[in-house]
């Protein structure tokens, strides 16, 4: 079967409202044409993010009832730790309440009191980059060149370019690279996977220069599934075996449990480095809490432990990856321009080619995002000029990003395939009517991270 059906049935339902066209026009106007300002109750299908939006299983909810809320030594911590040991195999496991706290703990420790340090990665996720830069480091993105071509088909477009990595080590010196990283799958690069060969190659190169290797593991199970179906020699291996091999090459990882641990909040840091674990634990106590809860309730740790077990199930991953792929395929068949191939967690519309009559200065990604909402109650997110355009500090000229994307992130186990069909059909309708979509201008913007709070208005 090309697109395997849902490997679950529905036990509890949450009503979602279908608003009228007139209602949505009023809502979007109130929201300053920025979908971040829309109350979630006014959204029909919410594809803003796949982070923290998963549906938990009956087992996870049952686990929540078994929360042991002891301040120290909660039994749920030991379950959480055992599960992480089984999959990731690192010596020390430190819970945090989000992935970015794991990043904060790591970078505030390894970059402290030293200047000019560099962190290589395939692509840093935005919170990872922010944590590196805030702590005085330089974040280098070294993804393979083909990843920049939205139409190039490649099995592992998330791979790091090992020649670029070798050059970086040569140019800045191994002593100025406290760790090297890989993000699997590569979120900022369209959710594209990294091959086992590339993970192994990265580890070998870094270790040859005595540089520790860490993995940003948010979507490790989706990445493992891509390895299974696309890389020679892995077809007969289980997802657990593949995950074990991936992490066997690394010295530790950061993880947002809001992705592949199938929960709404949580994260962790794990490492084999005793001294680093000690330093990070001390800092954890200062900012998150005691080492057996790290900012989470016992019940949250339990839900993560169970979610990590469930995410390894192959029928779940087959359904998950193919739900995203099917949405992409429907759009491609209708000629809608999207980033290819579809990644693990989202479909990205290419707004520049969808709306070629709108210049980047008039925010084609915003125009498409607004239309998706007003036409069908679908919330997506612009990853384009509103997010990234900035003025050159010397010339004052506006520098626009290479791509104008609109991301449709698919929450895990949340929407049915018929709801996904609704999404596809409405996007195709918009595409057929694209000439009637116009550009926008900014009415209000903040100094930093303006896309969250900006207010815009349509150009007539
Ligand atoms: C979501 C994410 C993070 C940050 O995790 P939070 O739980 O949102 O703090 C880091 N890296 C990647 C690749 C992510 O997708």
Short mmCIF file of C-alpha atoms and ligand atoms in Angstrom, two decimals:
data_model
loop_
_atom_site.label_atom_id
_atom_site.label_comp_id
_atom_site.label_asym_id
_atom_site.label_seq_id
_atom_site.Cartn_x
_atom_site.Cartn_y
_atom_site.Cartn_z
CA UNK A 1 0.00 0.00 0.00
CA UNK A 2 1.48 3.33 -1.04
CA UNK A 3 -0.01 5.35 1.81
CA UNK A 4 -0.62 3.06 4.80
CA UNK A 5 -3.71 4.01 6.84
CA UNK A 6 -3.79 5.18 10.45
CA UNK A 7 -2.57 2.45 12.84
CA UNK A 8 -4.96 3.63 15.57
CA UNK A 9 -8.62 4.28 16.12
CA UNK A 10 -10.12 7.29 17.85
CA UNK A 11 -11.15 7.00 21.51
CA UNK A 12 -11.60 10.65 22.48
CA UNK A 13 -12.55 13.47 20.15
CA UNK A 14 -11.98 17.19 20.36
CA UNK A 15 -14.49 19.32 18.46
CA UNK A 16 -13.03 21.85 16.04
CA UNK A 17 -15.12 24.65 14.63
CA UNK A 18 -15.57 25.45 10.96
CA UNK A 19 -15.94 29.20 10.83
CA UNK A 20 -17.65 31.10 8.02
CA UNK A 21 -15.81 33.11 5.37
CA UNK A 22 -17.08 36.36 6.92
CA UNK A 23 -15.96 35.36 10.39
CA UNK A 24 -12.46 34.53 9.15
CA UNK A 25 -12.15 37.85 7.33
CA UNK A 26 -12.94 39.68 10.58
CA UNK A 27 -10.56 37.46 12.56
CA UNK A 28 -7.61 37.97 10.21
CA UNK A 29 -8.17 41.72 10.12
CA UNK A 30 -8.18 41.81 13.93
CA UNK A 31 -5.02 39.73 13.88
CA UNK A 32 -3.21 42.31 11.73
CA UNK A 33 -2.96 39.68 8.95
CA UNK A 34 -0.55 37.70 11.14
CA UNK A 35 -1.68 34.13 11.89
CA UNK A 36 0.29 34.10 15.16
CA UNK A 37 -2.33 36.54 16.48
CA UNK A 38 -5.33 34.30 15.72
CA UNK A 39 -7.00 32.57 18.70
CA UNK A 40 -6.55 28.82 18.09
CA UNK A 41 -10.29 28.26 18.47
CA UNK A 42 -10.81 30.16 15.23
CA UNK A 43 -8.61 27.70 13.30
CA UNK A 44 -9.99 24.59 11.62
CA UNK A 45 -6.75 22.74 10.72
CA UNK A 46 -3.70 24.01 12.62
CA UNK A 47 -0.45 23.29 10.80
CA UNK A 48 1.57 26.03 12.52
CA UNK A 49 3.97 23.51 14.04
CA UNK A 50 4.54 19.84 14.80
CA UNK A 51 6.14 20.82 18.12
CA UNK A 52 4.21 19.92 21.27
CA UNK A 53 1.06 19.30 19.21
CA UNK A 54 1.07 15.47 19.16
CA UNK A 55 -1.91 13.43 20.31
CA UNK A 56 -0.98 11.19 23.24
CA UNK A 57 -2.08 7.56 23.31
CA UNK A 58 -4.35 5.85 25.84
CA UNK A 59 -1.17 4.30 27.30
CA UNK A 60 0.45 7.68 27.75
CA UNK A 61 -2.64 9.08 29.47
CA UNK A 62 -2.76 6.01 31.71
CA UNK A 63 0.91 6.65 32.48
CA UNK A 64 0.07 10.22 33.51
CA UNK A 65 -2.09 8.76 36.29
CA UNK A 66 0.97 6.90 37.55
CA UNK A 67 2.93 10.09 38.08
CA UNK A 68 5.15 9.82 41.14
CA UNK A 69 5.53 13.44 42.17
CA UNK A 70 8.33 12.86 44.68
CA UNK A 71 10.81 15.71 44.62
CA UNK A 72 13.77 13.33 44.40
CA UNK A 73 14.06 9.87 42.88
CA UNK A 74 10.59 9.66 41.28
CA UNK A 75 10.00 6.19 39.81
CA UNK A 76 9.00 7.86 36.55
CA UNK A 77 12.51 9.28 36.24
CA UNK A 78 13.95 5.77 36.35
CA UNK A 79 11.54 4.63 33.64
CA UNK A 80 12.44 7.72 31.56
CA UNK A 81 16.15 7.07 32.07
CA UNK A 82 15.85 3.36 31.23
CA UNK A 83 13.99 4.12 28.00
CA UNK A 84 16.56 6.72 26.96
CA UNK A 85 19.34 4.25 27.77
CA UNK A 86 17.67 1.61 25.63
CA UNK A 87 17.40 3.88 22.56
CA UNK A 88 20.24 6.40 22.91
CA UNK A 89 22.64 4.53 25.17
CA UNK A 90 24.36 7.55 26.73
CA UNK A 91 25.72 7.35 30.27
CA UNK A 92 24.07 10.44 31.77
CA UNK A 93 20.46 11.57 31.18
CA UNK A 94 19.37 15.03 32.28
CA UNK A 95 15.68 15.99 31.91
CA UNK A 96 14.71 19.54 30.85
CA UNK A 97 11.35 21.13 30.16
CA UNK A 98 12.12 21.88 26.49
CA UNK A 99 14.79 21.15 23.92
CA UNK A 100 16.13 24.69 24.05
CA UNK A 101 16.96 24.34 27.74
CA UNK A 102 19.13 21.33 26.90
CA UNK A 103 20.82 23.58 24.32
CA UNK A 104 21.16 26.42 26.80
CA UNK A 105 22.76 24.11 29.39
CA UNK A 106 25.17 22.66 26.84
CA UNK A 107 26.30 25.89 25.18
CA UNK A 108 26.40 28.04 28.30
CA UNK A 109 28.77 25.40 29.72
CA UNK A 110 31.07 24.59 26.79
CA UNK A 111 31.32 28.14 25.40
CA UNK A 112 31.75 29.84 28.76
CA UNK A 113 34.68 32.24 29.17
CA UNK A 114 36.18 31.48 25.78
CA UNK A 115 36.02 33.64 22.68
CA UNK A 116 36.01 32.70 18.99
CA UNK A 117 34.60 29.18 19.30
CA UNK A 118 32.77 27.64 16.35
CA UNK A 119 29.98 25.03 16.27
CA UNK A 120 29.44 23.21 12.96
CA UNK A 121 26.09 21.58 12.13
CA UNK A 122 24.24 20.57 8.95
CA UNK A 123 21.75 23.37 9.74
CA UNK A 124 21.33 24.84 13.18
CA UNK A 125 17.70 25.06 14.23
CA UNK A 126 16.87 28.64 15.23
CA UNK A 127 16.94 28.02 19.00
CA UNK A 128 20.23 26.12 18.62
CA UNK A 129 21.80 28.97 16.67
CA UNK A 130 20.47 31.50 19.19
CA UNK A 131 21.95 29.55 22.11
CA UNK A 132 25.33 29.28 20.37
CA UNK A 133 25.41 32.98 19.45
CA UNK A 134 24.07 34.24 22.78
CA UNK A 135 26.93 32.41 24.47
CA UNK A 136 29.49 34.06 22.18
CA UNK A 137 30.00 31.21 19.71
CA UNK A 138 29.71 31.14 15.93
CA UNK A 139 27.19 28.75 14.35
CA UNK A 140 28.29 27.34 10.96
CA UNK A 141 25.76 25.62 8.67
CA UNK A 142 27.52 23.11 6.42
CA UNK A 143 24.67 21.22 4.74
CA UNK A 144 25.40 19.74 1.28
CA UNK A 145 24.88 22.20 -1.61
CA UNK A 146 22.10 20.20 -3.26
CA UNK A 147 19.92 20.96 -0.23
CA UNK A 148 19.65 24.55 -1.46
CA UNK A 149 17.92 23.47 -4.68
CA UNK A 150 14.23 23.05 -3.79
CA UNK A 151 13.57 20.83 -6.81
CA UNK A 152 16.57 18.49 -6.57
CA UNK A 153 15.54 14.98 -5.55
CA UNK A 154 18.00 13.27 -3.22
CA UNK A 155 17.49 10.60 -0.56
CA UNK A 156 19.45 12.41 2.14
CA UNK A 157 19.28 16.14 1.57
CA UNK A 158 19.96 16.69 5.28
CA UNK A 159 23.57 15.45 5.04
CA UNK A 160 26.45 17.64 6.16
CA UNK A 161 29.15 18.31 3.57
CA UNK A 162 32.18 16.46 4.97
CA UNK A 163 34.62 18.45 2.79
CA UNK A 164 33.24 21.70 4.17
CA UNK A 165 33.57 20.26 7.69
CA UNK A 166 37.18 19.18 7.06
CA UNK A 167 37.96 22.67 5.70
CA UNK A 168 36.38 24.35 8.69
CA UNK A 169 38.45 22.21 11.09
CA UNK A 170 41.56 23.04 9.07
CA UNK A 171 40.80 26.77 8.96
CA UNK A 172 39.73 27.48 12.54
CA UNK A 173 41.63 24.67 14.27
CA UNK A 174 40.19 21.72 16.21
CA UNK A 175 40.87 23.43 19.54
CA UNK A 176 38.34 26.14 18.61
CA UNK A 177 35.58 23.64 17.90
CA UNK A 178 34.32 22.37 21.27
CA UNK A 179 31.75 20.06 19.64
CA UNK A 180 30.33 19.26 16.20
CA UNK A 181 26.62 18.59 15.66
CA UNK A 182 24.11 17.04 13.28
CA UNK A 183 20.38 17.81 13.34
CA UNK A 184 18.31 14.74 12.43
CA UNK A 185 16.09 15.19 10.55
CA UNK A 186 17.24 18.61 9.40
CA UNK A 187 14.36 20.82 10.53
CA UNK A 188 15.57 24.14 9.08
CA UNK A 189 16.44 22.36 5.83
CA UNK A 190 12.89 21.09 5.23
CA UNK A 191 12.88 18.04 7.53
CA UNK A 192 15.28 16.18 5.24
CA UNK A 193 17.00 13.09 6.66
CA UNK A 194 20.70 12.41 7.29
CA UNK A 195 22.11 9.05 6.17
CA UNK A 196 23.83 6.57 8.48
CA UNK A 197 26.94 6.85 6.29
CA UNK A 198 26.96 10.61 6.84
CA UNK A 199 26.44 10.26 10.61
CA UNK A 200 29.32 7.76 10.72
CA UNK A 201 31.51 9.93 8.49
CA UNK A 202 30.87 13.02 10.62
CA UNK A 203 31.74 11.11 13.78
CA UNK A 204 34.98 9.74 12.27
CA UNK A 205 36.11 13.14 11.05
CA UNK A 206 35.33 14.90 14.32
CA UNK A 207 36.84 12.16 16.46
CA UNK A 208 40.02 12.10 14.38
CA UNK A 209 40.48 15.66 15.61
CA UNK A 210 39.32 14.80 19.14
CA UNK A 211 36.16 16.89 18.74
CA UNK A 212 33.10 15.43 20.54
CA UNK A 213 30.06 14.72 18.36
CA UNK A 214 26.51 15.58 19.49
CA UNK A 215 23.21 14.94 17.77
CA UNK A 216 20.16 17.22 17.84
CA UNK A 217 17.83 14.23 18.14
CA UNK A 218 14.35 15.85 17.99
CA UNK A 219 13.18 13.73 15.03
CA UNK A 220 15.47 10.72 15.45
CA UNK A 221 12.74 8.13 14.80
CA UNK A 222 11.59 9.80 11.57
CA UNK A 223 15.25 9.92 10.50
CA UNK A 224 15.74 6.24 11.38
CA UNK A 225 12.69 5.33 9.31
CA UNK A 226 14.09 7.16 6.26
CA UNK A 227 17.36 5.24 6.72
CA UNK A 228 15.43 2.00 6.84
CA UNK A 229 13.56 2.62 3.61
CA UNK A 230 16.25 4.47 1.67
CA UNK A 231 19.74 3.32 2.70
CA UNK A 232 21.26 0.02 1.59
CA UNK A 233 21.69 -2.54 4.31
CA UNK A 234 19.00 -1.27 6.70
CA UNK A 235 15.80 -2.73 5.24
CA UNK A 236 15.82 -5.67 7.64
CA UNK A 237 16.83 -3.74 10.74
CA UNK A 238 14.35 -2.53 13.35
CA UNK A 239 13.97 1.19 14.10
CA UNK A 240 15.50 0.53 17.53
CA UNK A 241 18.56 -1.12 15.97
CA UNK A 242 18.97 1.78 13.55
CA UNK A 243 18.58 4.34 16.35
CA UNK A 244 21.11 2.41 18.46
CA UNK A 245 23.61 2.53 15.62
CA UNK A 246 23.05 6.26 14.95
CA UNK A 247 23.70 7.19 18.56
CA UNK A 248 26.58 4.73 18.97
CA UNK A 249 28.67 7.15 16.90
CA UNK A 250 27.85 10.16 19.08
CA UNK A 251 29.04 11.40 22.46
CA UNK A 252 25.68 12.79 23.46
CA UNK A 253 22.51 14.52 22.28
CA UNK A 254 19.99 17.26 22.88
CA UNK A 255 16.32 16.44 22.42
CA UNK A 256 12.98 18.19 22.37
CA UNK A 257 10.45 15.57 23.50
CA UNK A 258 7.77 17.76 21.87
CA UNK A 259 8.66 16.09 18.58
CA UNK A 260 9.47 12.37 18.48
CA UNK A 261 8.65 11.60 22.12
CA UNK A 262 4.98 12.27 21.26
CA UNK A 263 4.29 14.57 24.20
CA UNK A 264 3.23 18.19 24.61
CA UNK A 265 6.16 19.37 26.75
CA UNK A 266 9.61 18.08 27.68
CA UNK A 267 13.19 17.45 26.60
CA UNK A 268 16.55 16.16 27.76
CA UNK A 269 20.30 16.32 27.43
CA UNK A 270 22.36 13.14 27.39
CA UNK A 271 26.12 12.59 27.32
CA UNK A 272 28.91 10.11 27.96
CA UNK A 273 31.14 12.88 29.36
CA UNK A 274 31.26 12.58 33.18
CA UNK A 275 32.71 16.01 33.81
CA UNK A 276 30.33 17.81 31.45
CA UNK A 277 27.38 15.94 32.99
CA UNK A 278 28.48 17.12 36.43
CA UNK A 279 28.75 20.76 35.35
CA UNK A 280 25.42 20.67 33.54
CA UNK A 281 23.69 19.00 36.47
CA UNK A 282 24.84 21.80 38.75
CA UNK A 283 23.50 24.40 36.37
CA UNK A 284 20.28 22.42 35.92
CA UNK A 285 19.61 22.66 39.64
CA UNK A 286 19.97 26.42 39.37
CA UNK A 287 17.59 26.96 36.44
CA UNK A 288 15.30 23.90 36.11
CA UNK A 289 15.24 21.76 39.23
CA UNK A 290 16.55 18.62 40.87
CA UNK A 291 18.26 16.18 38.45
CA UNK A 292 15.48 13.58 38.62
CA UNK A 293 12.81 15.97 37.35
CA UNK A 294 14.51 18.89 35.58
CA UNK A 295 11.51 21.18 35.18
CA UNK A 296 8.99 18.41 34.51
CA UNK A 297 6.35 16.70 36.62
CA UNK A 298 6.75 12.97 37.29
CA UNK A 299 3.73 12.30 35.07
CA UNK A 300 5.39 14.16 32.18
CA UNK A 301 8.48 11.96 32.48
CA UNK A 302 6.23 8.91 32.33
CA UNK A 303 4.45 10.14 29.19
CA UNK A 304 7.83 10.75 27.53
CA UNK A 305 9.08 7.26 28.43
CA UNK A 306 5.97 5.68 26.91
CA UNK A 307 6.02 8.00 23.88
CA UNK A 308 9.64 7.05 23.14
CA UNK A 309 8.59 3.42 23.07
CA UNK A 310 5.60 4.08 20.79
CA UNK A 311 7.50 6.22 18.30
CA UNK A 312 9.70 3.22 17.41
CA UNK A 313 6.73 1.29 16.03
CA UNK A 314 7.15 0.85 12.33
CA UNK A 315 3.46 0.97 11.46
CA UNK A 316 3.27 4.36 13.20
CA UNK A 317 6.30 5.70 11.29
CA UNK A 318 5.08 4.30 7.95
CA UNK A 319 1.76 6.09 8.45
CA UNK A 320 3.44 9.26 9.73
CA UNK A 321 5.92 9.68 6.90
CA UNK A 322 3.40 8.72 4.24
CA UNK A 323 0.73 11.11 5.53
CA UNK A 324 3.18 13.94 4.90
CA UNK A 325 4.25 12.42 1.58
CA UNK A 326 0.67 11.98 0.39
CA UNK A 327 -0.12 15.65 0.98
CA UNK A 328 3.03 16.53 -0.99
CA UNK A 329 2.15 14.14 -3.82
CA UNK A 330 -1.37 15.53 -4.19
CA UNK A 331 0.03 19.04 -4.51
CA UNK A 332 2.78 18.04 -6.94
CA UNK A 333 0.22 16.28 -9.16
CA UNK A 334 -1.79 19.50 -9.36
CA UNK A 335 1.33 21.47 -10.29
CA UNK A 336 1.58 23.34 -6.97
CA UNK A 337 5.23 24.32 -6.36
CA UNK A 338 6.61 22.71 -3.18
CA UNK A 339 10.02 21.90 -1.77
CA UNK A 340 11.04 18.39 -2.87
CA UNK A 341 11.19 15.68 -1.82
CA UNK A 342 8.77 16.07 1.10
CA UNK A 343 10.56 15.72 4.44
CA UNK A 344 9.52 13.95 7.60
CA UNK A 345 7.26 16.42 9.35
CA UNK A 346 6.07 19.09 6.94
CA UNK A 347 5.25 20.15 3.41
CA UNK A 348 6.75 23.46 2.33
CA UNK A 349 4.96 25.56 -0.29
CA UNK A 350 7.28 27.59 -2.50
CA UNK A 351 5.55 30.97 -2.24
CA UNK A 352 7.89 32.70 -4.71
CA UNK A 353 6.76 30.36 -7.47
CA UNK A 354 3.18 30.06 -6.19
CA UNK A 355 2.73 33.84 -6.36
CA UNK A 356 5.32 35.04 -8.91
CA UNK A 357 3.46 38.35 -9.35
CA UNK A 358 4.14 39.38 -5.73
CA UNK A 359 7.68 40.75 -5.15
CA UNK A 360 9.52 39.74 -1.97
CA UNK A 361 9.11 43.29 -0.65
CA UNK A 362 5.34 42.56 -0.53
CA UNK A 363 5.64 39.29 1.41
CA UNK A 364 4.36 36.51 -0.88
CA UNK A 365 4.65 34.00 1.98
CA UNK A 366 2.39 36.13 4.17
CA UNK A 367 -0.05 36.57 1.30
CA UNK A 368 -0.29 32.80 0.93
CA UNK A 369 -0.57 32.20 4.68
CA UNK A 370 -3.39 34.74 4.96
CA UNK A 371 -5.21 33.22 1.97
CA UNK A 372 -4.94 29.71 3.42
CA UNK A 373 -6.65 30.97 6.54
CA UNK A 374 -9.34 33.11 4.93
CA UNK A 375 -10.12 30.49 2.28
CA UNK A 376 -10.20 27.36 4.44
CA UNK A 377 -9.37 28.05 8.10
CA UNK A 378 -5.94 26.44 7.73
CA UNK A 379 -3.03 27.91 9.72
CA UNK A 380 0.46 27.56 8.25
CA UNK A 381 3.60 29.58 8.92
CA UNK A 382 5.62 31.89 6.70
CA UNK A 383 9.34 31.14 6.52
CA UNK A 384 10.38 33.95 4.25
CA UNK A 385 10.85 37.71 4.16
CA UNK A 386 8.83 38.59 7.24
CA UNK A 387 10.93 36.11 9.22
CA UNK A 388 14.32 36.71 7.63
CA UNK A 389 14.63 39.90 5.51
CA UNK A 390 16.93 42.43 7.19
CA UNK A 391 18.73 45.64 6.38
CA UNK A 392 22.40 45.61 5.54
CA UNK A 393 24.03 47.52 8.42
CA UNK A 394 26.41 49.32 6.00
CA UNK A 395 24.32 50.14 2.94
CA UNK A 396 20.86 50.13 4.59
CA UNK A 397 19.65 48.01 1.70
CA UNK A 398 17.15 45.23 2.44
CA UNK A 399 18.55 41.73 2.04
CA UNK A 400 15.88 39.16 1.17
CA UNK A 401 16.16 35.44 1.90
CA UNK A 402 16.84 33.07 -1.00
CA UNK A 403 13.54 31.20 -0.40
CA UNK A 404 10.00 32.26 0.42
CA UNK A 405 8.42 29.21 2.04
CA UNK A 406 5.13 28.49 3.75
CA UNK A 407 5.42 25.50 6.05
CA UNK A 408 2.52 23.13 6.63
CA UNK A 409 3.78 21.20 9.67
CA UNK A 410 1.79 18.06 10.39
CA UNK A 411 1.09 17.31 14.07
CA UNK A 412 1.63 13.64 15.00
CA UNK A 413 -1.46 11.39 15.16
CA UNK A 414 -3.78 14.43 15.19
CA UNK A 415 -5.47 14.90 11.81
CA UNK A 416 -7.13 12.19 9.74
CA UNK A 417 -6.24 11.53 6.14
CA UNK A 418 -9.54 13.05 5.04
CA UNK A 419 -8.64 16.27 6.83
CA UNK A 420 -5.33 16.18 4.96
CA UNK A 421 -7.27 15.75 1.74
CA UNK A 422 -9.27 18.87 2.66
CA UNK A 423 -5.96 20.72 3.08
CA UNK A 424 -4.71 19.55 -0.32
CA UNK A 425 -7.94 20.41 -2.14
CA UNK A 426 -8.07 23.90 -0.69
CA UNK A 427 -4.46 24.64 -1.55
CA UNK A 428 -5.11 23.49 -5.11
CA UNK A 429 -8.16 25.79 -5.29
CA UNK A 430 -6.05 28.70 -4.11
CA UNK A 431 -3.38 27.85 -6.65
CA UNK A 432 -5.93 27.95 -9.46
CA UNK A 433 -7.06 31.35 -8.21
CA UNK A 434 -3.57 32.67 -7.43
CA UNK A 435 -3.79 35.78 -9.63
CA UNK A 436 -6.37 37.21 -7.26
CA UNK A 437 -4.00 37.11 -4.29
CA UNK A 438 -2.22 40.41 -3.57
CA UNK A 439 0.74 41.59 -1.51
CA UNK A 440 1.06 43.10 2.00
CA UNK A 441 2.90 45.87 3.79
CA UNK A 442 3.99 46.16 7.41
CA UNK A 443 2.07 48.40 9.80
CA UNK A 444 3.96 47.54 12.98
CA UNK A 445 7.13 45.55 13.62
CA UNK A 446 9.34 44.75 16.62
CA UNK A 447 13.13 45.14 16.51
CA UNK A 448 13.87 41.41 16.86
CA UNK A 449 11.89 38.30 15.84
CA UNK A 450 9.32 40.59 14.22
CA UNK A 451 7.34 37.77 12.57
CA UNK A 452 5.73 36.78 15.87
CA UNK A 453 4.09 40.13 16.58
CA UNK A 454 4.12 42.12 13.34
CA UNK A 455 0.89 43.66 12.06
CA UNK A 456 0.35 44.02 8.33
CA UNK A 457 -2.23 45.29 5.88
CA UNK A 458 -3.15 44.36 2.32
CA UNK A 459 -1.87 46.57 -0.49
CA UNK A 460 -4.72 47.59 -2.72
C1 LIG B 1 12.02 22.15 18.33
C2 LIG B 1 13.47 22.02 18.09
C3 LIG B 1 14.40 22.45 19.04
C4 LIG B 1 14.01 23.18 20.31
O1 LIG B 1 13.14 22.46 21.09
P1 LIG B 1 12.02 23.18 22.03
O2 LIG B 1 11.43 22.02 22.76
O3 LIG B 1 11.06 23.86 21.11
O4 LIG B 1 12.72 24.12 22.91
C5 LIG B 1 15.74 22.23 18.76
N1 LIG B 1 16.14 21.65 17.63
C6 LIG B 1 15.27 21.24 16.68
C7 LIG B 1 15.76 20.58 15.45
C8 LIG B 1 13.91 21.41 16.88
O5 LIG B 1 13.05 21.01 15.94
#
